[in-house]
Coordinates of C-alpha atoms and ligand atoms in Angstrom, one line a residue:
X371 CA -21.2 -13.0 -20.1
X372 CA -17.8 -13.7 -21.7
X373 CA -15.9 -10.8 -22.3
X374 CA -12.9 -10.1 -25.4
X375 CA -9.5 -10.3 -23.6
X376 CA -8.2 -6.7 -23.6
X377 CA -5.1 -7.8 -25.6
X378 CA -7.3 -8.8 -28.5
X379 CA -9.4 -5.8 -28.6
X380 CA -8.9 -3.4 -31.6
X381 CA -7.7 -0.5 -29.4
X382 CA -4.7 -2.7 -27.9
X383 CA -4.1 -3.2 -31.7
X384 CA -3.9 0.4 -32.4
X385 CA -2.0 1.0 -29.0
X386 CA 0.8 -1.3 -30.6
X387 CA 1.2 0.5 -33.5
X388 CA 1.0 3.9 -32.0
X389 CA 3.8 2.6 -29.7
X390 CA 5.8 1.5 -33.1
X391 CA 5.3 4.8 -34.1
X392 CA 6.7 6.9 -31.2
X393 CA 9.4 4.1 -30.1
X394 CA 11.8 6.1 -31.8
X395 CA 10.8 9.7 -30.3
X396 CA 13.1 10.7 -27.5
X397 CA 11.6 12.8 -24.6
X398 CA 14.2 15.8 -25.7
X399 CA 12.8 15.5 -29.1
X400 CA 8.8 15.4 -27.7
X401 CA 9.8 18.7 -25.8
X402 CA 11.1 20.2 -28.7
X403 CA 8.4 19.4 -30.9
X404 CA 5.8 20.7 -28.4
X405 CA 6.7 23.6 -26.4
X406 CA 3.0 23.1 -24.3
X407 CA 3.8 19.4 -23.5
X408 CA 4.7 20.3 -20.0
X409 CA 1.3 22.3 -19.5
X410 CA -0.7 20.2 -21.6
X411 CA 0.7 16.8 -19.6
X412 CA 0.6 18.3 -15.8
X413 CA -3.0 17.9 -14.1
X414 CA -3.5 19.6 -11.0
X415 CA -6.2 18.3 -9.0
X416 CA -7.0 16.5 -5.6
X417 CA -4.4 18.6 -3.6
X418 CA -1.9 17.2 -5.9
X419 CA 0.2 18.8 -9.1
X420 CA 1.3 15.5 -11.0
X421 CA 3.7 16.3 -14.2
X422 CA 3.1 13.2 -16.7
X423 CA 5.0 15.1 -19.3
X424 CA 8.6 13.3 -18.6
X425 CA 6.9 9.8 -19.8
X426 CA 7.4 8.8 -23.2
X427 CA 4.0 9.8 -24.5
X428 CA 2.0 12.1 -26.1
X429 CA -1.2 14.1 -26.2
X430 CA -2.5 11.0 -28.7
X431 CA -1.1 8.5 -26.4
X432 CA -3.0 9.8 -24.0
X433 CA -6.1 9.7 -25.7
X434 CA -5.4 6.2 -26.8
X435 CA -5.3 4.8 -23.5
X436 CA -8.3 6.8 -22.6
X437 CA -10.2 4.9 -25.0
X438 CA -8.3 1.5 -23.7
X439 CA -10.1 2.5 -20.3
X440 CA -13.3 3.1 -22.1
X441 CA -12.9 -0.4 -24.1
X442 CA -12.2 -2.0 -20.5
X443 CA -15.1 -0.3 -19.0
X444 CA -12.9 1.3 -16.1
X445 CA -15.4 3.6 -15.2
X446 CA -18.3 1.2 -15.3
X447 CA -16.5 -1.0 -12.7
X448 CA -15.5 1.6 -10.6
X449 CA -19.0 2.8 -10.0
X450 CA -19.9 -0.8 -9.3
X451 CA -17.2 -1.1 -6.6
X452 CA -18.1 2.5 -5.2
X453 CA -21.9 1.3 -5.1
X454 CA -20.8 -2.6 -3.2
X455 CA -21.2 -4.7 -6.0
X456 CA -19.5 -7.9 -5.4
X457 CA -16.7 -7.6 -7.8
X458 CA -14.4 -9.3 -5.6
X459 CA -16.1 -12.7 -7.6
X460 CA -13.8 -15.1 -6.6
X461 CA -14.4 -14.7 -2.9
X462 CA -18.4 -13.1 -3.7
X463 CA -17.6 -10.1 -2.1
X464 CA -18.2 -6.4 -2.2
X465 CA -14.9 -4.0 -2.2
X466 CA -15.9 -1.4 0.2
X467 CA -12.7 0.2 1.5
X468 CA -13.9 3.9 -0.2
X469 CA -16.8 3.5 1.9
X470 CA -14.6 3.6 4.7
X471 CA -13.9 7.0 4.2
X472 CA -17.4 8.5 3.2
X473 CA -18.7 10.9 5.9
X474 CA -21.0 10.9 8.6
X475 CA -24.6 11.1 7.6
X476 CA -23.8 9.7 4.2
X477 CA -25.8 6.5 3.5
X478 CA -24.8 3.3 1.4
X479 CA -27.4 0.7 1.6
X480 CA -25.4 -2.5 0.5
X481 CA -28.0 -5.7 0.9
X482 CA -30.4 -4.0 3.1
X483 CA -27.5 -2.9 5.6
X484 CA -25.9 0.9 5.8
X485 CA -22.4 0.2 5.5
X486 CA -21.5 4.0 6.5
X487 CA -23.6 4.1 9.4
X488 CA -21.5 0.9 10.7
X489 CA -18.5 2.5 9.9
X490 CA -19.0 5.4 11.7
X491 CA -20.4 3.2 14.6
X492 CA -16.8 1.8 14.8
X493 CA -15.0 5.6 14.3
X494 CA -16.8 6.5 17.0
X495 CA -15.9 3.6 19.3
X496 CA -12.2 4.1 18.1
X497 CA -12.0 8.0 18.7
X498 CA -13.6 7.4 22.6
X499 CA -11.3 4.9 23.5
X500 CA -8.5 6.6 22.0
X501 CA -9.2 10.2 23.6
X502 CA -9.6 7.6 26.8
X503 CA -5.7 6.4 26.3
X504 CA -4.4 9.5 24.9
X505 CA -5.6 11.5 28.4
X506 CA -4.2 8.5 30.4
X507 CA -7.9 8.0 31.7
X508 CA -7.3 4.6 30.4
X509 CA -5.3 2.7 33.0
X510 CA -3.5 -0.3 33.2
X511 CA -4.0 -3.3 35.8
X512 CA -1.8 -1.6 38.2
X513 CA -3.7 1.5 37.6
X514 CA -0.6 3.3 35.9
X515 CA -2.0 5.0 32.1
X516 CA -0.8 3.8 28.7
X517 CA 2.8 4.6 27.8
X518 CA 3.1 2.4 24.8
X519 CA 1.1 0.7 22.0
X520 CA 2.2 -2.4 20.1
X521 CA 0.3 -3.6 17.2
X522 CA 0.8 -7.2 16.4
X523 CA -0.6 -8.2 12.7
X524 CA 0.7 -9.0 9.3
X525 CA 0.4 -8.2 5.6
X526 CA -2.5 -5.9 5.4
X527 CA -2.7 -6.0 9.0
X528 CA 0.6 -4.4 9.7
X529 CA 2.3 -2.5 6.7
X530 CA -0.8 -0.1 6.4
X531 CA -0.5 1.1 10.2
X532 CA 3.2 0.9 10.4
X533 CA 3.7 3.0 7.0
X534 CA 1.1 5.1 8.1
X535 CA 2.3 5.9 12.0
X536 CA 5.8 7.0 10.3
X537 CA 4.9 8.9 7.6
X538 CA 2.8 11.1 10.4
X539 CA 4.8 10.5 13.4
X540 CA 5.6 14.6 13.7
X541 CA 1.3 14.8 14.1
X542 CA 1.3 12.2 16.9
X543 CA 1.8 12.5 20.8
X544 CA 5.4 12.1 21.1
X545 CA 4.5 10.7 25.1
X546 CA 3.9 7.4 24.0
X547 CA 5.8 5.0 22.3
X548 CA 4.4 3.1 19.4
X549 CA 6.1 -0.4 18.0
X550 CA 4.7 -2.8 15.0
X551 CA 5.3 -6.6 15.3
X552 CA 4.5 -8.6 12.7
X553 CA 7.3 -11.5 12.0
X554 CA 7.1 -14.5 13.6
X555 CA 10.9 -14.5 14.1
X556 CA 11.1 -14.2 18.3
X557 CA 13.6 -11.1 17.5
X558 CA 10.7 -8.9 16.3
X559 CA 8.5 -9.5 19.4
X560 CA 11.7 -9.6 21.3
X561 CA 13.1 -5.9 20.2
X562 CA 9.8 -4.8 20.3
X563 CA 9.3 -5.5 24.3
X564 CA 12.8 -5.1 25.6
X565 CA 12.7 -1.9 27.0
X566 CA 8.7 -1.7 27.5
X567 CA 7.2 -2.0 31.0
X568 CA 3.9 -4.1 31.0
X569 CA 2.2 -2.3 33.4
X570 CA 2.1 0.6 31.0
X571 CA 1.8 -1.3 27.5
X572 CA -1.4 -2.1 25.6
X573 CA -1.3 -4.5 22.7
X574 CA -3.6 -4.1 19.8
X575 CA -3.9 -7.8 18.4
X576 CA -4.9 -6.8 14.5
X577 CA -6.4 -9.9 12.6
X578 CA -9.1 -9.9 9.8
X579 CA -9.3 -14.0 10.5
X580 CA -7.8 -13.8 13.7
X581 CA -6.4 -17.2 12.4
X582 CA -3.3 -15.9 10.9
X583 CA -0.4 -18.3 13.0
X584 CA 2.3 -15.3 12.9
X585 CA -0.1 -13.0 14.8
X586 CA -1.6 -15.1 17.1
X587 CA 1.9 -16.8 18.2
X588 CA 3.1 -13.2 18.8
X589 CA -0.1 -12.4 20.5
X590 CA 0.2 -15.7 22.8
X591 CA 3.7 -14.7 23.4
X592 CA 3.2 -11.3 24.6
X593 CA 0.0 -12.3 26.9
X594 CA 2.7 -14.3 28.8
X595 CA 4.8 -11.5 28.7
X596 CA 2.1 -9.5 30.1
X597 CA 0.7 -12.1 32.6
X598 CA 4.0 -13.2 33.8
X599 CA 4.2 -10.0 35.3
X600 CA 0.8 -8.9 36.2
X601 CA -1.0 -11.7 36.2
X602 CA -4.5 -13.0 34.1
X603 CA -6.8 -10.4 34.9
X604 CA -4.6 -8.0 33.1
X605 CA -5.2 -9.0 30.1
X606 CA -8.6 -6.9 29.9
X607 CA -6.7 -3.8 30.6
X608 CA -4.0 -4.4 28.1
X609 CA -5.3 -6.1 25.4
X610 CA -7.7 -5.0 22.2
X611 CA -8.5 -6.7 19.3
X612 CA -9.2 -5.6 15.8
X613 CA -11.2 -8.5 13.8
X614 CA -14.1 -9.5 11.7
X615 CA -14.4 -12.5 14.1
X616 CA -16.1 -11.6 17.2
X617 CA -15.9 -15.6 17.8
X618 CA -12.2 -16.0 17.7
X619 CA -11.4 -12.8 19.4
X620 CA -13.3 -14.3 22.8
X621 CA -11.8 -17.4 22.2
X622 CA -8.2 -16.1 22.5
X623 CA -9.4 -14.5 25.7
X624 CA -10.1 -10.8 24.9
X625 CA -13.3 -9.3 26.1
X626 CA -15.2 -8.4 22.6
X627 CA -16.1 -5.1 24.6
X628 CA -12.5 -4.6 23.9
X629 CA -12.7 -5.4 19.8
X630 CA -12.9 -3.1 17.3
X631 CA -14.8 -4.4 14.2
X632 CA -14.4 -4.5 10.3
X633 CA -15.9 -6.4 7.9
X634 CA -15.5 -8.7 4.9
X635 CA -15.6 -6.3 2.6
X636 CA -12.4 -4.4 3.3
X637 CA -9.2 -6.3 1.9
X638 CA -6.2 -6.7 4.1
X639 CA -4.1 -4.3 1.8
X640 CA -6.8 -1.7 1.8
X641 CA -7.9 -1.7 5.4
X642 CA -5.8 0.9 7.3
X643 CA -8.8 3.2 7.0
X644 CA -10.9 1.1 9.2
X645 CA -10.2 -0.1 12.3
X646 CA -6.9 -1.4 11.7
X647 CA -5.8 1.7 11.4
X648 CA -6.0 2.0 15.5
X649 CA -2.5 2.9 16.3
X650 CA -2.3 5.5 14.1
X651 CA -5.7 7.4 15.6
X652 CA -4.1 6.4 19.1
X653 CA -0.7 8.3 17.8
X654 CA -2.2 11.3 15.9
X655 CA -5.6 11.5 17.6
X656 CA -9.4 11.0 16.6
X657 CA -9.0 14.4 14.3
X658 CA -5.9 13.5 13.1
X659 CA -7.3 10.1 11.9
X660 CA -10.5 11.9 10.3
X661 CA -8.1 14.4 8.0
X662 CA -6.3 11.4 6.9
X663 CA -10.0 10.1 6.0
X664 CA -11.0 13.2 4.3
X665 CA -8.1 13.2 2.2
X666 CA -8.7 9.6 1.0
X667 CA -11.9 10.7 0.2
X668 CA -11.3 13.9 -1.8
X669 CA -9.0 11.5 -3.8
X670 CA -12.1 9.0 -4.1
X671 CA -14.2 11.8 -5.1
X672 CA -11.6 13.0 -7.9
X673 CA -11.7 9.3 -9.2
X674 CA -15.1 9.3 -9.2
X675 CA -15.8 12.2 -11.1
X676 CA -13.0 13.4 -13.3
X677 CA -12.7 12.9 -17.0
X678 CA -10.2 10.4 -18.0
X679 CA -7.6 12.6 -19.5
X680 CA -7.6 14.5 -16.4
X681 CA -8.2 11.8 -13.8
X682 CA -5.0 11.5 -11.9
X683 CA -5.5 7.5 -10.6
X684 CA -6.6 6.7 -14.1
X685 CA -4.0 8.0 -16.0
X686 CA -1.3 6.7 -13.7
X687 CA -3.0 3.1 -14.1
X688 CA -3.0 3.5 -17.8
X689 CA 0.6 4.8 -18.1
X690 CA 1.6 1.4 -16.0
X691 CA -0.1 -0.7 -18.8
X692 CA 1.5 1.3 -21.5
X693 CA 5.2 0.7 -19.8
X694 CA 4.3 -3.2 -19.1
X695 CA 2.6 -4.1 -22.3
X696 CA 4.1 -1.5 -25.0
X697 CA 7.6 -1.2 -23.5
X698 CA 8.3 -4.4 -21.7
X699 CA 8.9 -2.6 -18.6
X700 CA 9.4 -5.4 -16.0
X701 CA 9.2 -3.1 -13.1
X702 CA 8.4 0.1 -11.5
X703 CA 9.9 2.6 -9.2
X704 CA 8.4 5.1 -6.4
X705 CA 10.9 7.2 -4.7
X706 CA 9.4 9.7 -2.2
X707 CA 11.4 12.6 -1.7
X708 CA 10.0 12.4 2.0
X709 CA 12.1 10.1 4.6
X710 CA 9.0 10.1 6.5
X711 CA 7.6 7.9 3.4
X712 CA 10.3 5.5 4.0
X713 CA 7.8 2.7 4.2
X714 CA 5.6 3.7 1.5
X715 CA 7.2 1.4 -1.2
X716 CA 7.1 -1.6 1.2
X717 CA 3.3 -0.5 1.5
X718 CA 2.6 -0.1 -2.4
X719 CA 4.4 -3.6 -3.2
X720 CA 1.6 -5.3 -1.1
X721 CA -1.0 -3.1 -2.4
X722 CA 0.1 -3.3 -6.1
X723 CA 1.7 -6.8 -6.2
X724 CA -0.8 -8.8 -4.1
X725 CA -3.4 -7.1 -6.1
X726 CA -2.0 -7.5 -9.6
X727 CA 0.2 -10.3 -9.3
X728 CA -1.8 -12.8 -11.2
X729 CA -2.0 -14.5 -14.2
X730 CA -5.1 -15.6 -14.7
X731 CA -8.3 -13.3 -15.2
X732 CA -11.7 -12.9 -14.0
X733 CA -13.2 -15.3 -16.1
X734 CA -10.4 -18.1 -15.3
X735 CA -8.6 -17.6 -18.7
X736 CA -4.7 -17.1 -18.9
X737 CA -3.7 -13.8 -19.0
X738 CA -1.5 -13.4 -22.1
X739 CA -0.1 -10.3 -21.7
X740 CA 2.3 -9.2 -18.9
X741 CA 0.4 -8.2 -15.6
X742 CA 1.2 -6.7 -12.5
X743 CA 4.8 -5.2 -12.6
X744 CA 7.4 -5.5 -9.7
X745 CA 7.2 -2.4 -7.4
X746 CA 10.2 -1.2 -5.2
X747 CA 12.1 2.1 -4.0
X748 CA 13.6 3.6 -1.3
X749 CA 13.6 7.4 -0.1
X750 CA 15.3 10.1 -2.3
X751 CA 18.2 11.2 -1.9
X752 CA 19.6 7.9 -0.4
X753 CA 18.2 5.9 -3.5
X754 CA 20.8 8.1 -5.4
X755 CA 24.0 6.9 -4.0
X756 CA 22.9 3.1 -4.3
X757 CA 20.4 2.0 -7.0
X758 CA 19.7 5.0 -9.2
X759 CA 22.9 3.9 -11.4
X760 CA 20.9 0.9 -13.0
X761 CA 18.1 3.5 -13.3
X762 CA 20.1 5.8 -15.3
X763 CA 22.5 3.4 -17.3
X764 CA 21.4 -0.2 -17.1
X765 CA 19.8 -2.0 -19.7
X766 CA 16.0 -2.2 -18.3
X767 CA 13.1 0.4 -18.7
X768 CA 12.2 1.6 -15.4
X769 CA 9.4 4.1 -14.8
X770 CA 9.9 5.9 -11.6
X771 CA 7.5 7.9 -9.6
X772 CA 9.4 10.7 -7.9
X773 CA 7.3 12.0 -4.6
X774 CA 7.7 15.7 -3.3
X775 CA 6.4 18.1 -1.1
X776 CA 6.8 21.9 -1.1
X777 CA 7.1 22.2 2.8
X778 CA 9.6 20.4 4.8
X779 CA 7.7 18.6 7.9
X780 CA 11.2 19.3 9.8
X781 CA 12.6 22.7 8.6
X782 CA 16.2 22.8 9.0
X783 CA 18.4 25.2 7.2
X784 CA 18.4 24.4 3.7
X785 CA 18.0 20.7 3.5
X786 CA 14.8 20.9 2.2
X787 CA 15.7 23.0 -0.9
X788 CA 18.5 20.6 -1.1
X789 CA 16.3 17.7 -1.1
X790 CA 13.7 19.0 -3.5
X791 CA 16.4 20.3 -6.1
X792 CA 18.1 16.6 -6.3
X793 CA 14.4 15.3 -7.1
X794 CA 14.0 17.7 -9.8
X795 CA 17.6 16.9 -11.0
X796 CA 17.1 13.4 -11.1
X797 CA 14.2 13.6 -13.5
X798 CA 16.1 15.9 -15.5
X799 CA 18.8 13.7 -16.1
X800 CA 16.7 10.6 -16.6
X801 CA 14.7 12.2 -19.2
X802 CA 17.4 14.3 -21.2
X803 CA 20.5 12.3 -20.3
X804 CA 23.9 13.8 -20.8
X805 CA 25.9 13.3 -24.2
X806 CA 29.5 12.4 -23.8
X807 CA 32.3 11.3 -26.4
X808 CA 33.1 8.2 -23.7
X809 CA 30.2 5.8 -24.2
X810 CA 31.0 4.7 -20.2
X811 CA 30.2 8.5 -19.2
X812 CA 27.2 8.9 -21.4
X813 CA 23.7 8.9 -20.2
X814 CA 21.3 8.1 -22.7
X815 CA 18.0 9.7 -21.0
X816 CA 14.8 8.9 -22.2
X817 CA 14.0 7.2 -19.2
X818 CA 10.4 8.0 -18.0
X819 CA 9.3 9.7 -14.9
X820 CA 6.3 10.9 -12.8
X821 CA 6.6 13.7 -10.8
X822 CA 4.1 13.9 -8.1
X823 CA 4.1 17.2 -5.8
X824 CA 2.1 18.2 -2.7
X825 CA 2.1 21.1 -0.4
X826 CA 3.1 19.2 3.0
X827 CA 2.9 15.6 4.0
X828 CA 0.1 15.9 6.7
X829 CA -2.5 13.2 7.3
X830 CA -4.8 15.0 4.3
X831 CA -1.7 14.1 1.9
X832 CA -1.0 10.7 3.0
X833 CA -4.8 9.7 2.6
X834 CA -4.9 11.2 -1.1
X835 CA -1.4 9.4 -2.1
X836 CA -2.8 6.2 -0.9
X837 CA -6.2 6.4 -2.4
X838 CA -4.6 7.6 -5.7
X839 CA -2.2 4.3 -5.8
X840 CA -4.9 2.0 -4.8
X841 CA -7.3 3.8 -8.0
X842 CA -4.1 3.1 -10.0
X843 CA -4.1 -0.5 -9.0
X844 CA -8.1 -1.0 -9.9
X845 CA -7.3 0.7 -13.1
X846 CA -4.5 -1.6 -14.1
X847 CA -6.6 -4.8 -12.7
X848 CA -9.6 -3.7 -14.5
X849 CA -7.8 -3.4 -18.2
X850 CA -6.6 -6.6 -17.6
X851 CA -9.5 -8.1 -16.7
X852 CA -8.1 -9.4 -13.0
X853 CA -9.8 -9.6 -10.1
X854 CA -7.3 -7.3 -7.8
X855 CA -9.1 -8.4 -4.5
X856 CA -8.0 -12.0 -4.0
X857 CA -5.1 -13.4 -2.6
X858 CA -4.9 -17.2 -3.0
X859 CA -1.1 -16.8 -3.6
X860 CA -0.9 -15.7 0.0
X861 CA -3.1 -18.2 1.4
X862 CA -0.9 -21.0 0.6
X863 CA 2.0 -20.0 2.2
X864 CA -0.5 -19.6 5.2
X865 CA -1.2 -23.6 5.3
X866 CA 2.5 -24.9 4.3
X867 CA 4.5 -24.2 7.0
X868 CA 1.9 -25.7 9.6
X869 CA 2.7 -29.6 8.2
X870 CA 6.4 -29.2 8.2
X871 CA 6.4 -27.4 12.1
X872 CA 5.9 -30.3 14.0
X873 CA 8.9 -32.3 12.2
X874 CA 11.3 -29.7 13.0
X875 CA 11.6 -31.4 16.5
X876 CA 10.9 -35.1 15.8
X877 CA 13.2 -37.5 14.0
X878 CA 10.6 -39.2 12.0
X879 CA 10.5 -40.3 8.3
X880 CA 9.9 -37.4 5.9
X881 CA 8.2 -37.7 3.3
X882 CA 9.2 -34.5 1.1
X883 CA 11.6 -34.0 -2.2
X884 CA 15.0 -34.8 -1.7
X885 CA 16.3 -31.1 -1.4
X886 CA 13.5 -30.4 1.2
X887 CA 14.2 -33.7 3.3
X888 CA 18.0 -32.9 3.6
X889 CA 16.9 -29.5 4.9
X890 CA 15.0 -30.3 7.3
X891 CA 17.6 -33.3 8.3
X892 CA 20.3 -30.5 8.8
X893 CA 18.5 -28.3 10.9
X894 CA 17.3 -31.1 13.3
X895 CA 20.9 -31.8 13.5
X896 CA 21.8 -28.1 14.4
X897 CA 19.1 -27.2 15.7
X898 CA 19.8 -27.4 19.6
X899 CA 23.7 -27.3 19.0
Ligands
LIG1626 C1 -4.1 -8.8 2.4 C2 -3.7 -9.9 2.5 C3 -2.9 -10.0 3.3 C4 -3.6 -10.2 5.0 C5 -2.4 -10.8 6.1 C6 -3.1 -11.0 7.7 O1 -5.0 -8.1 1.7 O2 -5.2 -10.9 2.5 O3 -1.6 -9.8 3.8 O4 -3.4 -9.0 5.4 O5 -2.3 -12.3 6.2 O6 -4.1 -11.7 7.5 P1 -5.3 -11.5 8.7 O7 -5.5 -9.8 9.1 O8 -6.6 -12.3 8.6 O9 -4.7 -11.5 10.0

């Protein structure tokens, strides 16, 4: 069935008219006109307090955006995703990361298989393994317990666990060291291993396909480092794998009894709640990991059941579309006022830009309006002393999410109050600006922000935040008619370098364009010098 592109619908035209009508209204005016604005545009749900009122919207905008969601059938597609329909049409797959956090005892039969039972079989295996390692009962080849865990993976097999480990470090077992190796640049592996002892080091090789060149190259070099010290037999006690391909894991030389399975219906960038999160479970323990899953589930249930006008991921996604398509915003900033969330923006870059960075819709047509925005950010207050200048006084409109917590993770003196005072001050200044006779010193204000507050950065809160953004991205992709679950742009990169690598060490003729030929010749001439 062919659908009407969203930009040709009646509601899109009404939104365009409405955008023109409220374009001139400043946030200062909107607050003056409606004293109840902060209350009516704040949503308290799923453990979060989210203030949308400093956005360039009115209640009427919200209601029109809710109509847009209905026209794009966000709710229908959401239900289809949760039920296991093959909504990833280009790869003919279900999209079931939400099944990864369903409780034990639930059941979801997809094409004859109870996927929730499968999920818990693997979660139980992960928990048993984690307990062994954490209690020192899993010993290495020389009989010593594991003191360091090195996760080898890239993209979706790295960003989630690396971000989540950093976010939840205070909840982790501090006696053990955790490292994450992703880059093919040899310095990444070198730095990770330089002070580790092979006898007490465990490697987790994480690759959905077990065919990714960076991961396999790093894993082979790690194996050589281990076996050089402890011999070939050591692999069985020091290497485990996380993958969908038992065959390739066995081929690599890892015993499949030490393999933790996941499924092709889990996209890489959505995989941290699967076995891909094994390093996180080793760090924070099975109970901590289950709390993380419970937080995700809480947001899933909210996304499934809350009415659109109080549905956090839907509202965030709708606002994302509002700014991208009606205010020509090119980027969006995510600014966590929690240093432990320092990798959260990088994680969201993949989640959002790999999902919605597409120019063709599900039906193969060119998407004629802008789609996925550029996502960026750094923790506050650091960013304030760097790039906030451009958000305050630059020429571009950059909607920003400010994330903060009422409790400090590591309380010291008045630090946390100062941190949060900065968050509140920034959103106030961005919205209302500051007048000045000197235009250089003038802050025009009217710069939109959404403030997302939680109680404390614990496993549940991290789970809620991740699921919040997953469903935000889903909402946006659905409105644009995009398949948010494939990544052909990444796959091209996986094959291109393979052809050039042997040319670098050779001296044969080159058949690229003039620039690439010259660059390869320069490298050949200089690489051994
Ligand atoms: C994620 C992407 C991509 C992928 C990596 C690693 O959604 O598909 O980032 O996760 O390329 O792939 P493997 O896990 O197969 O090694």
